[in-house]
mmCIF file of C-alpha atoms in Angstrom:
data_model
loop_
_atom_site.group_PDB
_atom_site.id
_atom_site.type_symbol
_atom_site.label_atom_id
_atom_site.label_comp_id
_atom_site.label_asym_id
_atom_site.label_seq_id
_atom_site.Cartn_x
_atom_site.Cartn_y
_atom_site.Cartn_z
ATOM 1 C CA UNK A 1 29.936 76.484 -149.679
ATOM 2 C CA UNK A 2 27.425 75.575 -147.347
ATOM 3 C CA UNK A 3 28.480 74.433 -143.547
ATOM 4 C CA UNK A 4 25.405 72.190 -143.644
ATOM 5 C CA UNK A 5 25.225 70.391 -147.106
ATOM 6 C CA UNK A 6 22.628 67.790 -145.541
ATOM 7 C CA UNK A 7 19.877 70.344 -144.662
ATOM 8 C CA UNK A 8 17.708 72.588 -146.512
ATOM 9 C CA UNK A 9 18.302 76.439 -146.729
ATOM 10 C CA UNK A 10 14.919 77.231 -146.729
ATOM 11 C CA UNK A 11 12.420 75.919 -143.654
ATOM 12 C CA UNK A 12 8.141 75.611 -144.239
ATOM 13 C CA UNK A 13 5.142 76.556 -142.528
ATOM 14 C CA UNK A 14 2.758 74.353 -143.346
ATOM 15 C CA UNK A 15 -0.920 75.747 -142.941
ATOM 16 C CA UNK A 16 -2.301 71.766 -143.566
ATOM 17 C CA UNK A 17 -0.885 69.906 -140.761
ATOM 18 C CA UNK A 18 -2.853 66.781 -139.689
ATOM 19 C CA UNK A 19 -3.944 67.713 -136.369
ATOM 20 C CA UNK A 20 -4.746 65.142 -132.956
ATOM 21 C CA UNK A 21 -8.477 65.110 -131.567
ATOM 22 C CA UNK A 22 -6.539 67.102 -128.203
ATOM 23 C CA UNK A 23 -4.598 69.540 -130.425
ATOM 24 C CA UNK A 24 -4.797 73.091 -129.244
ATOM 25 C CA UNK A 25 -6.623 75.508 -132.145
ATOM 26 C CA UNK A 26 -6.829 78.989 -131.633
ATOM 27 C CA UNK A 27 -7.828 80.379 -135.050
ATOM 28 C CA UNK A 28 -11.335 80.049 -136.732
ATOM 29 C CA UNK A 29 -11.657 76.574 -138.577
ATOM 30 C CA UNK A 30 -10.419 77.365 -142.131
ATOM 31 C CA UNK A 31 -9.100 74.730 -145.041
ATOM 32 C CA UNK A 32 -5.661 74.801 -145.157
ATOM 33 C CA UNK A 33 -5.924 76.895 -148.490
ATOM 34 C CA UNK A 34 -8.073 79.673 -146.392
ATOM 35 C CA UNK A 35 -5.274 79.972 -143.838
ATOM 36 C CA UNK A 36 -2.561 80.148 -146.494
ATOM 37 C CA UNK A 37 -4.978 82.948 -148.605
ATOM 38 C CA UNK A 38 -5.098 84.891 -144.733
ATOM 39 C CA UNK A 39 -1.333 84.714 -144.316
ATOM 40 C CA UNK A 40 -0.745 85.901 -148.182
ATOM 41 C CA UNK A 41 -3.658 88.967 -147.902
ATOM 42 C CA UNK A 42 -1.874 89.927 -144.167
ATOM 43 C CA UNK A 43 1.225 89.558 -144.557
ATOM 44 C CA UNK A 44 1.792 88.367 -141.108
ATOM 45 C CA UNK A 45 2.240 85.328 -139.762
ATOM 46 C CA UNK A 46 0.715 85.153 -136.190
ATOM 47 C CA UNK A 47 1.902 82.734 -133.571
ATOM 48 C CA UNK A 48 -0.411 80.645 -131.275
ATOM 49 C CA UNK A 49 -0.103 78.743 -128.110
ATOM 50 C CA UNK A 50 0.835 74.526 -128.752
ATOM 51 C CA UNK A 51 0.559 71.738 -126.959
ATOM 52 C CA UNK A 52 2.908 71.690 -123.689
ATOM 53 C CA UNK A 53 3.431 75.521 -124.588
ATOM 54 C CA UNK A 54 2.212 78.220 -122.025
ATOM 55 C CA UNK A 55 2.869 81.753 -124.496
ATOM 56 C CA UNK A 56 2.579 81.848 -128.305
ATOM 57 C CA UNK A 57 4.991 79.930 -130.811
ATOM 58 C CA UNK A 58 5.855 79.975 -134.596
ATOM 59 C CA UNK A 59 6.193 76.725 -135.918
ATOM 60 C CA UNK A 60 8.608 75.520 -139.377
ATOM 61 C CA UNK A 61 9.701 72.470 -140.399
ATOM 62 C CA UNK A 62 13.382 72.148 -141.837
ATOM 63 C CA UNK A 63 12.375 68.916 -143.956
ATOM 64 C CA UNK A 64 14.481 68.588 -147.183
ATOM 65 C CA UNK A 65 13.231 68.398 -150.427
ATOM 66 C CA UNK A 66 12.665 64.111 -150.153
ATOM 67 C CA UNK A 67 11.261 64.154 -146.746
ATOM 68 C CA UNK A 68 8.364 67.003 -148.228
ATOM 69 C CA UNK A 69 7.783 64.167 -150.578
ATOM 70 C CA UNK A 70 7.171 62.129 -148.206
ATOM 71 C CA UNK A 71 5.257 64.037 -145.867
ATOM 72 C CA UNK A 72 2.746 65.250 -148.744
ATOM 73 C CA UNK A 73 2.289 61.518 -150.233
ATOM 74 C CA UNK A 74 2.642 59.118 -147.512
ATOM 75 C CA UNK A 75 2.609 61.076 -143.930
ATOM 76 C CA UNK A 76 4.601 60.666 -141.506
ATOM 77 C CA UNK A 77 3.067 59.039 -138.324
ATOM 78 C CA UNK A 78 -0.560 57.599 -137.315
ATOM 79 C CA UNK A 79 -1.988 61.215 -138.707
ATOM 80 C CA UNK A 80 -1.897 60.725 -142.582
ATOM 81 C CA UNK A 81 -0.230 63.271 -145.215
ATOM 82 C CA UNK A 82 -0.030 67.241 -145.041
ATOM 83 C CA UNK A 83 -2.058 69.158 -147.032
ATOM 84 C CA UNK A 84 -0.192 70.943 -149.969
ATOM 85 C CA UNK A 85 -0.638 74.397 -148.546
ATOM 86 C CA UNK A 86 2.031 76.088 -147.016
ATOM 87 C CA UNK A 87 5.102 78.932 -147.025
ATOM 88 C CA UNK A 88 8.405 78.225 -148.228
ATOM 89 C CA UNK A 89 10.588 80.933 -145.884
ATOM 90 C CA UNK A 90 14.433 81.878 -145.689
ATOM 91 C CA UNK A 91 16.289 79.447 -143.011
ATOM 92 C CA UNK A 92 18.851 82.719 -142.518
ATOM 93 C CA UNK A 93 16.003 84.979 -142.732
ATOM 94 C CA UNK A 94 14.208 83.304 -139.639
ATOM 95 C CA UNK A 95 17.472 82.545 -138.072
ATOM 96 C CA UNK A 96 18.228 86.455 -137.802
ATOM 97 C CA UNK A 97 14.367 86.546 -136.167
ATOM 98 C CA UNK A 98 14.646 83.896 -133.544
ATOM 99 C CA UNK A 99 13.991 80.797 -134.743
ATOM 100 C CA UNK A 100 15.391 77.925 -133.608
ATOM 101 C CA UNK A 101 15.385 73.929 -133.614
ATOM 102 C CA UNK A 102 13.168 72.467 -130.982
ATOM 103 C CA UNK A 103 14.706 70.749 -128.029
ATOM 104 C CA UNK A 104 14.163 66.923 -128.041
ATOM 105 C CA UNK A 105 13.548 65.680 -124.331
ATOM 106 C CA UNK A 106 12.756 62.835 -122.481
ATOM 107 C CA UNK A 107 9.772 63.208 -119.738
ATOM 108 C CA UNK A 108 12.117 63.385 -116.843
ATOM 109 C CA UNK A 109 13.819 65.917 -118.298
ATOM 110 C CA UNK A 110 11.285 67.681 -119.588
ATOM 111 C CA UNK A 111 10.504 68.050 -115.258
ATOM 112 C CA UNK A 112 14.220 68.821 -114.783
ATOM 113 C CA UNK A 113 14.068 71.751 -116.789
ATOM 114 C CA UNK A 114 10.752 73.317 -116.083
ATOM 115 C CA UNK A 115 12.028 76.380 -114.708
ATOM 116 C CA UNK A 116 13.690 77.522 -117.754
ATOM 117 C CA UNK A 117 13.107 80.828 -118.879
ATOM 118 C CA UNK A 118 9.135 81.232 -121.314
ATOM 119 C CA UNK A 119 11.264 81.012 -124.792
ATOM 120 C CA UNK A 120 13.745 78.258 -124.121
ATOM 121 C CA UNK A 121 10.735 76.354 -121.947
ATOM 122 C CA UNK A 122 8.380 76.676 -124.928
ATOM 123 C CA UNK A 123 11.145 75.296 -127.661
ATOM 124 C CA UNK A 124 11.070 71.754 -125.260
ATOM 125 C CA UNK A 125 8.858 68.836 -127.268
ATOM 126 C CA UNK A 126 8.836 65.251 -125.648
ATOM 127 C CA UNK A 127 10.475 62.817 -127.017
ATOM 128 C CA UNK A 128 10.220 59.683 -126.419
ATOM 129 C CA UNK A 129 10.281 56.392 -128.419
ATOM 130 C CA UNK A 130 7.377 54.450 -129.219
ATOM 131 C CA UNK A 131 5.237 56.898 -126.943
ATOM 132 C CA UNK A 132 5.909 60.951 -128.145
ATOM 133 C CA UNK A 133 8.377 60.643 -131.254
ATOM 134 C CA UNK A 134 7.491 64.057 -133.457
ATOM 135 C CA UNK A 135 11.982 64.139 -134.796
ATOM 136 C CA UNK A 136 10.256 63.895 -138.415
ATOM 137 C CA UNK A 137 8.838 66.876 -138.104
ATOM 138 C CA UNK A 138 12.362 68.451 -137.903
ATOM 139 C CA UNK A 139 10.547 71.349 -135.754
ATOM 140 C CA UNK A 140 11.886 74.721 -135.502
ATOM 141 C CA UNK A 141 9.979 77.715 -133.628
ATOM 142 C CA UNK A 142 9.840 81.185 -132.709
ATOM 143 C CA UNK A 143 8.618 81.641 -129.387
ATOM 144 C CA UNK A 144 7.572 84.469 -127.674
ATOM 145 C CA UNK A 145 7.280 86.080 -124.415
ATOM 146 C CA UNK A 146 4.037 86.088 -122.612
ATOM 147 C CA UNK A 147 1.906 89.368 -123.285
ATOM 148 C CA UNK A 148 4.295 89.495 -126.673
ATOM 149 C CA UNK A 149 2.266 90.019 -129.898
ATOM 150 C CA UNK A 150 3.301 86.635 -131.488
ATOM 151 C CA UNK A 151 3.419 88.159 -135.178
ATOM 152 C CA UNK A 152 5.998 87.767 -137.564
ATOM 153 C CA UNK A 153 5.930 90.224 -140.756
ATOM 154 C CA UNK A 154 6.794 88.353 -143.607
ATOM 155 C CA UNK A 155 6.917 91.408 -146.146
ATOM 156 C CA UNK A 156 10.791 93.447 -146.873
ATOM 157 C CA UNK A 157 10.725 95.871 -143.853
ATOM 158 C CA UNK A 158 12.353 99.728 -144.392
ATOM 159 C CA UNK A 159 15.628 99.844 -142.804
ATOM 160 C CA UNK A 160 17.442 103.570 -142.459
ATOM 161 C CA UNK A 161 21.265 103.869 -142.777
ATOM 162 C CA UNK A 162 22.927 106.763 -140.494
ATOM 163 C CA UNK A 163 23.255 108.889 -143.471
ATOM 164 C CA UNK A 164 19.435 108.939 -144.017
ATOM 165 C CA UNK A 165 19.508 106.215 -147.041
ATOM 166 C CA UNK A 166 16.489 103.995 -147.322
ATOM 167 C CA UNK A 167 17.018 100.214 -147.776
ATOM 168 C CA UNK A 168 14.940 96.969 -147.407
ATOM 169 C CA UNK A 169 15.134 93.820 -145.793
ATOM 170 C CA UNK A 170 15.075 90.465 -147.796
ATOM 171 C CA UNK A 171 11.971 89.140 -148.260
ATOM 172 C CA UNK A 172 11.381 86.576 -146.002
ATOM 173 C CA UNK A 173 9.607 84.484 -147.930
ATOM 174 C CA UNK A 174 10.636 82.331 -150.681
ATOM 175 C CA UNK A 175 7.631 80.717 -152.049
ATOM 176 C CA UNK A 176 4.565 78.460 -151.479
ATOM 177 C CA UNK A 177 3.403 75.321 -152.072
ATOM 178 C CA UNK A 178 -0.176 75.234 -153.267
ATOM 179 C CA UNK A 179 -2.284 72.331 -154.402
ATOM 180 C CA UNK A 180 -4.109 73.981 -157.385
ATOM 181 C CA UNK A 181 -1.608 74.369 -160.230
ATOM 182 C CA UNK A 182 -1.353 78.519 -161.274
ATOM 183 C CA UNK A 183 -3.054 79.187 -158.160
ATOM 184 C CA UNK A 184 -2.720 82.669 -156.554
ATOM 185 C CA UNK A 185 -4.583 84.301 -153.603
ATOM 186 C CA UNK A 186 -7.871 85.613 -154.670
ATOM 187 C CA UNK A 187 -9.045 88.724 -154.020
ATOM 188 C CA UNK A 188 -11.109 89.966 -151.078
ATOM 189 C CA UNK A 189 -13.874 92.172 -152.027
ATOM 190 C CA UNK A 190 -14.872 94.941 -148.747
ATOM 191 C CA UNK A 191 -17.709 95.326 -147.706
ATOM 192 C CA UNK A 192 -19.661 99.104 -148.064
ATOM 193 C CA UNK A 193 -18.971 99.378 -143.837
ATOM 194 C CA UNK A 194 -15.438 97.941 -144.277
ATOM 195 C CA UNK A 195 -14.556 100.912 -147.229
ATOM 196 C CA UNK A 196 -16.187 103.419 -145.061
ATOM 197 C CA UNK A 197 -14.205 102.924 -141.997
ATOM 198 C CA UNK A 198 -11.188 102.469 -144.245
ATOM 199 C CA UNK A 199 -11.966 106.180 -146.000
ATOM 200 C CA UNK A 200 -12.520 107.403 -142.544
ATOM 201 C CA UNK A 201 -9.615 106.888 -141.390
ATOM 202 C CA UNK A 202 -7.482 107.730 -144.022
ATOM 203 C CA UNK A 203 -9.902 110.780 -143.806
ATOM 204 C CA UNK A 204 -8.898 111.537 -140.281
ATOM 205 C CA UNK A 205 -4.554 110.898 -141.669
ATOM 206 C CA UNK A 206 -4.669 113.920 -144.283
ATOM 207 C CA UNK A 207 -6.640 115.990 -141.865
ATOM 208 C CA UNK A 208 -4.210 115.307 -139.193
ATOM 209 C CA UNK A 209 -0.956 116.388 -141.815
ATOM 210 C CA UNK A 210 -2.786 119.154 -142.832
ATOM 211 C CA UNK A 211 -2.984 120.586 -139.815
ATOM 212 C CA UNK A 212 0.198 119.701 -138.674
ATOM 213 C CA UNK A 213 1.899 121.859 -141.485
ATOM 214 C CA UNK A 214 -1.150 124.798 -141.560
ATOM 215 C CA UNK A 215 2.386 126.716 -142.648
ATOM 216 C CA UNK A 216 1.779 125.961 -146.725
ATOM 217 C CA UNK A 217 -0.732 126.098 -148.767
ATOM 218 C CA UNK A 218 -2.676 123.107 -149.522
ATOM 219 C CA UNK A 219 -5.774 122.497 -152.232
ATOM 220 C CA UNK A 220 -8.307 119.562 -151.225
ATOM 221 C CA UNK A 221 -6.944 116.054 -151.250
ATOM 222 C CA UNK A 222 -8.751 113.615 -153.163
ATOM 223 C CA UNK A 223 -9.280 110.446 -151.348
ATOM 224 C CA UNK A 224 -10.095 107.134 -152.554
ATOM 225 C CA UNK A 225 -10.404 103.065 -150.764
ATOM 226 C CA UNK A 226 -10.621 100.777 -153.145
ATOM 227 C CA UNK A 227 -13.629 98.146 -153.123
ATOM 228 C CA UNK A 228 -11.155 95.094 -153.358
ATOM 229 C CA UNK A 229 -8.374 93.889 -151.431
ATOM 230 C CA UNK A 230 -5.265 92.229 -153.219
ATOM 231 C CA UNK A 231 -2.769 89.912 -151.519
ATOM 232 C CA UNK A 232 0.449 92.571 -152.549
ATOM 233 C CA UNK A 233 2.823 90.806 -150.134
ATOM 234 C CA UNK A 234 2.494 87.249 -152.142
ATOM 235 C CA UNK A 235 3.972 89.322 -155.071
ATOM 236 C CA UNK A 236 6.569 87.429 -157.130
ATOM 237 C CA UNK A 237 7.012 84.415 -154.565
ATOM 238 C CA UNK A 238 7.918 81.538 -156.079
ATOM 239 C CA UNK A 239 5.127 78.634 -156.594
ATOM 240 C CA UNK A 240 5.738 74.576 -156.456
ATOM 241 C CA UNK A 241 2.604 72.796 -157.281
ATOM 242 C CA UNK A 242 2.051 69.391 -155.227
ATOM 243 C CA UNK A 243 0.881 66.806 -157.814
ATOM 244 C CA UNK A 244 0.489 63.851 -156.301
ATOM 245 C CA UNK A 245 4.022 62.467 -156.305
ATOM 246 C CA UNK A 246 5.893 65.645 -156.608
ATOM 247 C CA UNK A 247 6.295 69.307 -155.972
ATOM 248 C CA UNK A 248 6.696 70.653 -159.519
ATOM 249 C CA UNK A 249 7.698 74.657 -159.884
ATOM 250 C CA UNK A 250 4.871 76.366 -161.148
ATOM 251 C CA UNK A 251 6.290 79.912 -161.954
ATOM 252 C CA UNK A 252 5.342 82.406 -159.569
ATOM 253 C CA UNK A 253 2.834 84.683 -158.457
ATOM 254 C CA UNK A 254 1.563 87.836 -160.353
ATOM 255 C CA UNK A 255 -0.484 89.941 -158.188
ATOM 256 C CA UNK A 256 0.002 92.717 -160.739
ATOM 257 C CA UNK A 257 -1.838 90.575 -163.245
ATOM 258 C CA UNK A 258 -4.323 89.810 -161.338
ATOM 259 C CA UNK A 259 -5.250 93.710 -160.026
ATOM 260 C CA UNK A 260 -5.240 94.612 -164.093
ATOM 261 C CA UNK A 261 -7.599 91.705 -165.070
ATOM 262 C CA UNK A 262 -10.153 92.538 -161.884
ATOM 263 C CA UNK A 263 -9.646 96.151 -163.067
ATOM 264 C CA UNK A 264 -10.887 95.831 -166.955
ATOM 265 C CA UNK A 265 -13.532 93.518 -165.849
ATOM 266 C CA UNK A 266 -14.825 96.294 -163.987
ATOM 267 C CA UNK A 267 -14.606 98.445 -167.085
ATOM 268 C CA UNK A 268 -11.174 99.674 -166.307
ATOM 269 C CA UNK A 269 -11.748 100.976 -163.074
ATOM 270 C CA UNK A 270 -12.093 99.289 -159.560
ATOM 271 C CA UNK A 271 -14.985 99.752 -157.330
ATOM 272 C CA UNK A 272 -14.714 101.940 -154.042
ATOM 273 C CA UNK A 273 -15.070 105.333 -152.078
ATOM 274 C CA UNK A 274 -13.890 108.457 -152.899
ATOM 275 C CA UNK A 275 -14.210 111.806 -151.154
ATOM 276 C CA UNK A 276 -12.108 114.993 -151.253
ATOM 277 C CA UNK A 277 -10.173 116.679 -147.650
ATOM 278 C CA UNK A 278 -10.342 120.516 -147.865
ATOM 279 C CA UNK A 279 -7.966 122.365 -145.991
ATOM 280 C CA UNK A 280 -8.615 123.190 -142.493
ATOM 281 C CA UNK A 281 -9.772 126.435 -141.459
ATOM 282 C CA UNK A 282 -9.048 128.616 -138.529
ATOM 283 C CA UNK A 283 -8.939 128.502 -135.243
ATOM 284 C CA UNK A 284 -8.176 124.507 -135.840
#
């Protein structure tokens, strides 16, 4: 039984947040649906500094099913509605991560606790009434450390028992919410100086093994990059379809599907770069 039966067990990112004229933006200018097709293709979500922030945050909202309603439909505020683009992510999974709810303060004590160390200083937000009121946002961040990388990686990561086992991580997403019903991340077709450098350096990996084990025998190596990029970490999420009025579940997301169909449209096979690694020869 849940401890909190009034609160959602999953929290959002969404990547269509109405934004102020004085709002900070550090990424390129994207649509919401660009930013959510990055994230998917990445598999990372990357913090960024926020108003009355001075190092990177993560930012989620823990609204509940009605107030995503409302936040798609009507808006919440002077800044109009959301944009139905976003990630649905594990509350427990973020929880275990860092995240936590925002801190709620009035300007004076927003001055009175200034010295606070970079995360707990960066999880303050002013609050307010009729001036700075952002409690329907129901804000919850990761915040990092100055000189941190501000990533988050969203895909299962490998975990290794004592004994040697091999185990994952839950995924830490649980879905998305799109606004194009069967929607999935497209895929992203490299460019002929994008393959290259990608064959070159997995050129430079199996040279590297090879002559770290010069011990056994080894044949070439065929290597191959593939021409087109799939978004593997939106695998199997979950998919809720914002129609207007409601967020509908829309099945989920087939990435397999989608490399097969690009595949047989290219006669079966996809485009790329191939080469073969021969063995080293001595002295190496």
């Amino acid at each position: 039984m849940s401890i909190h039966p009034d609160l959602p067990e999953t929290l959002v990112h969404f990547t269509g947040r109405p934004r102020g004229r004085r709002e900070l933006r550090e990424f390129p200018p994207r649509t919401p649906e660009q930013r959510l097709v990055s994230i998917l293709h990445s598999g990372i979500l990357r913090g960024a500094h926020t108003f009355g922030t001075d190092a990177p945050v993560i930012c989620f909202s823990e609204a509940t099913e009605e107030a995503r309603r409302v936040m798609l439909r009507d808006g919440a505020g002077a800044r109009g509605p959301y944009e139905p683009w976003g990630l649905v992510l594990d509350r427990q999974q973020l929880i275990a991560v860092g995240a936590r709810p925002v801190l709620h303060l009035s300007a004076e004590e927003i001055g009175q606790t200034s010295q606070l160390p970079t995360r707990l200083r960066n999880r303050r937000v002013r609050y307010d009434p009729g001036s700075s009121d952002w409690l329907h946002e129901r804000e919850w961040r990761i915040c990092f450390e100055t000189g941190d990388n501000p990533v988050l990686l969203l895909a299962p990561q490998p975990v290794f028992a004592a004994g040697g086992a091999l185990s994952f991580t839950p995924h830490r997403v649980v879905g998305v919410i799109v606004g194009v019903p069967g929607w999935a991340p497209p895929p992203r077709y490299r460019s002929f100086e994008e393959a290259q450098s990608q064959l070159d350096l997995q050129v430079q990996w199996v040279q590297n093994a090879m002559r770290a084990n010069t011990d056994q025998q080894r044949r070439s190596i065929p290597v191959h990059v593939c021409g087109v990029e799939f978004a593997r970490p939106a695998n199997g999420l979950a998919r809720w379809f914002w129609n207007g009025s409601e967020l509908v579940r829309d099945g989920f997301i087939d990435i397999q599907a989608q490399e097969w169909e690009t595949a047989l449209s290219w006669g079966g096979t996809l485009p790329g770069l191939s080469t073969n690694v021969d063995p080293p020869t001595a002295p190496w």
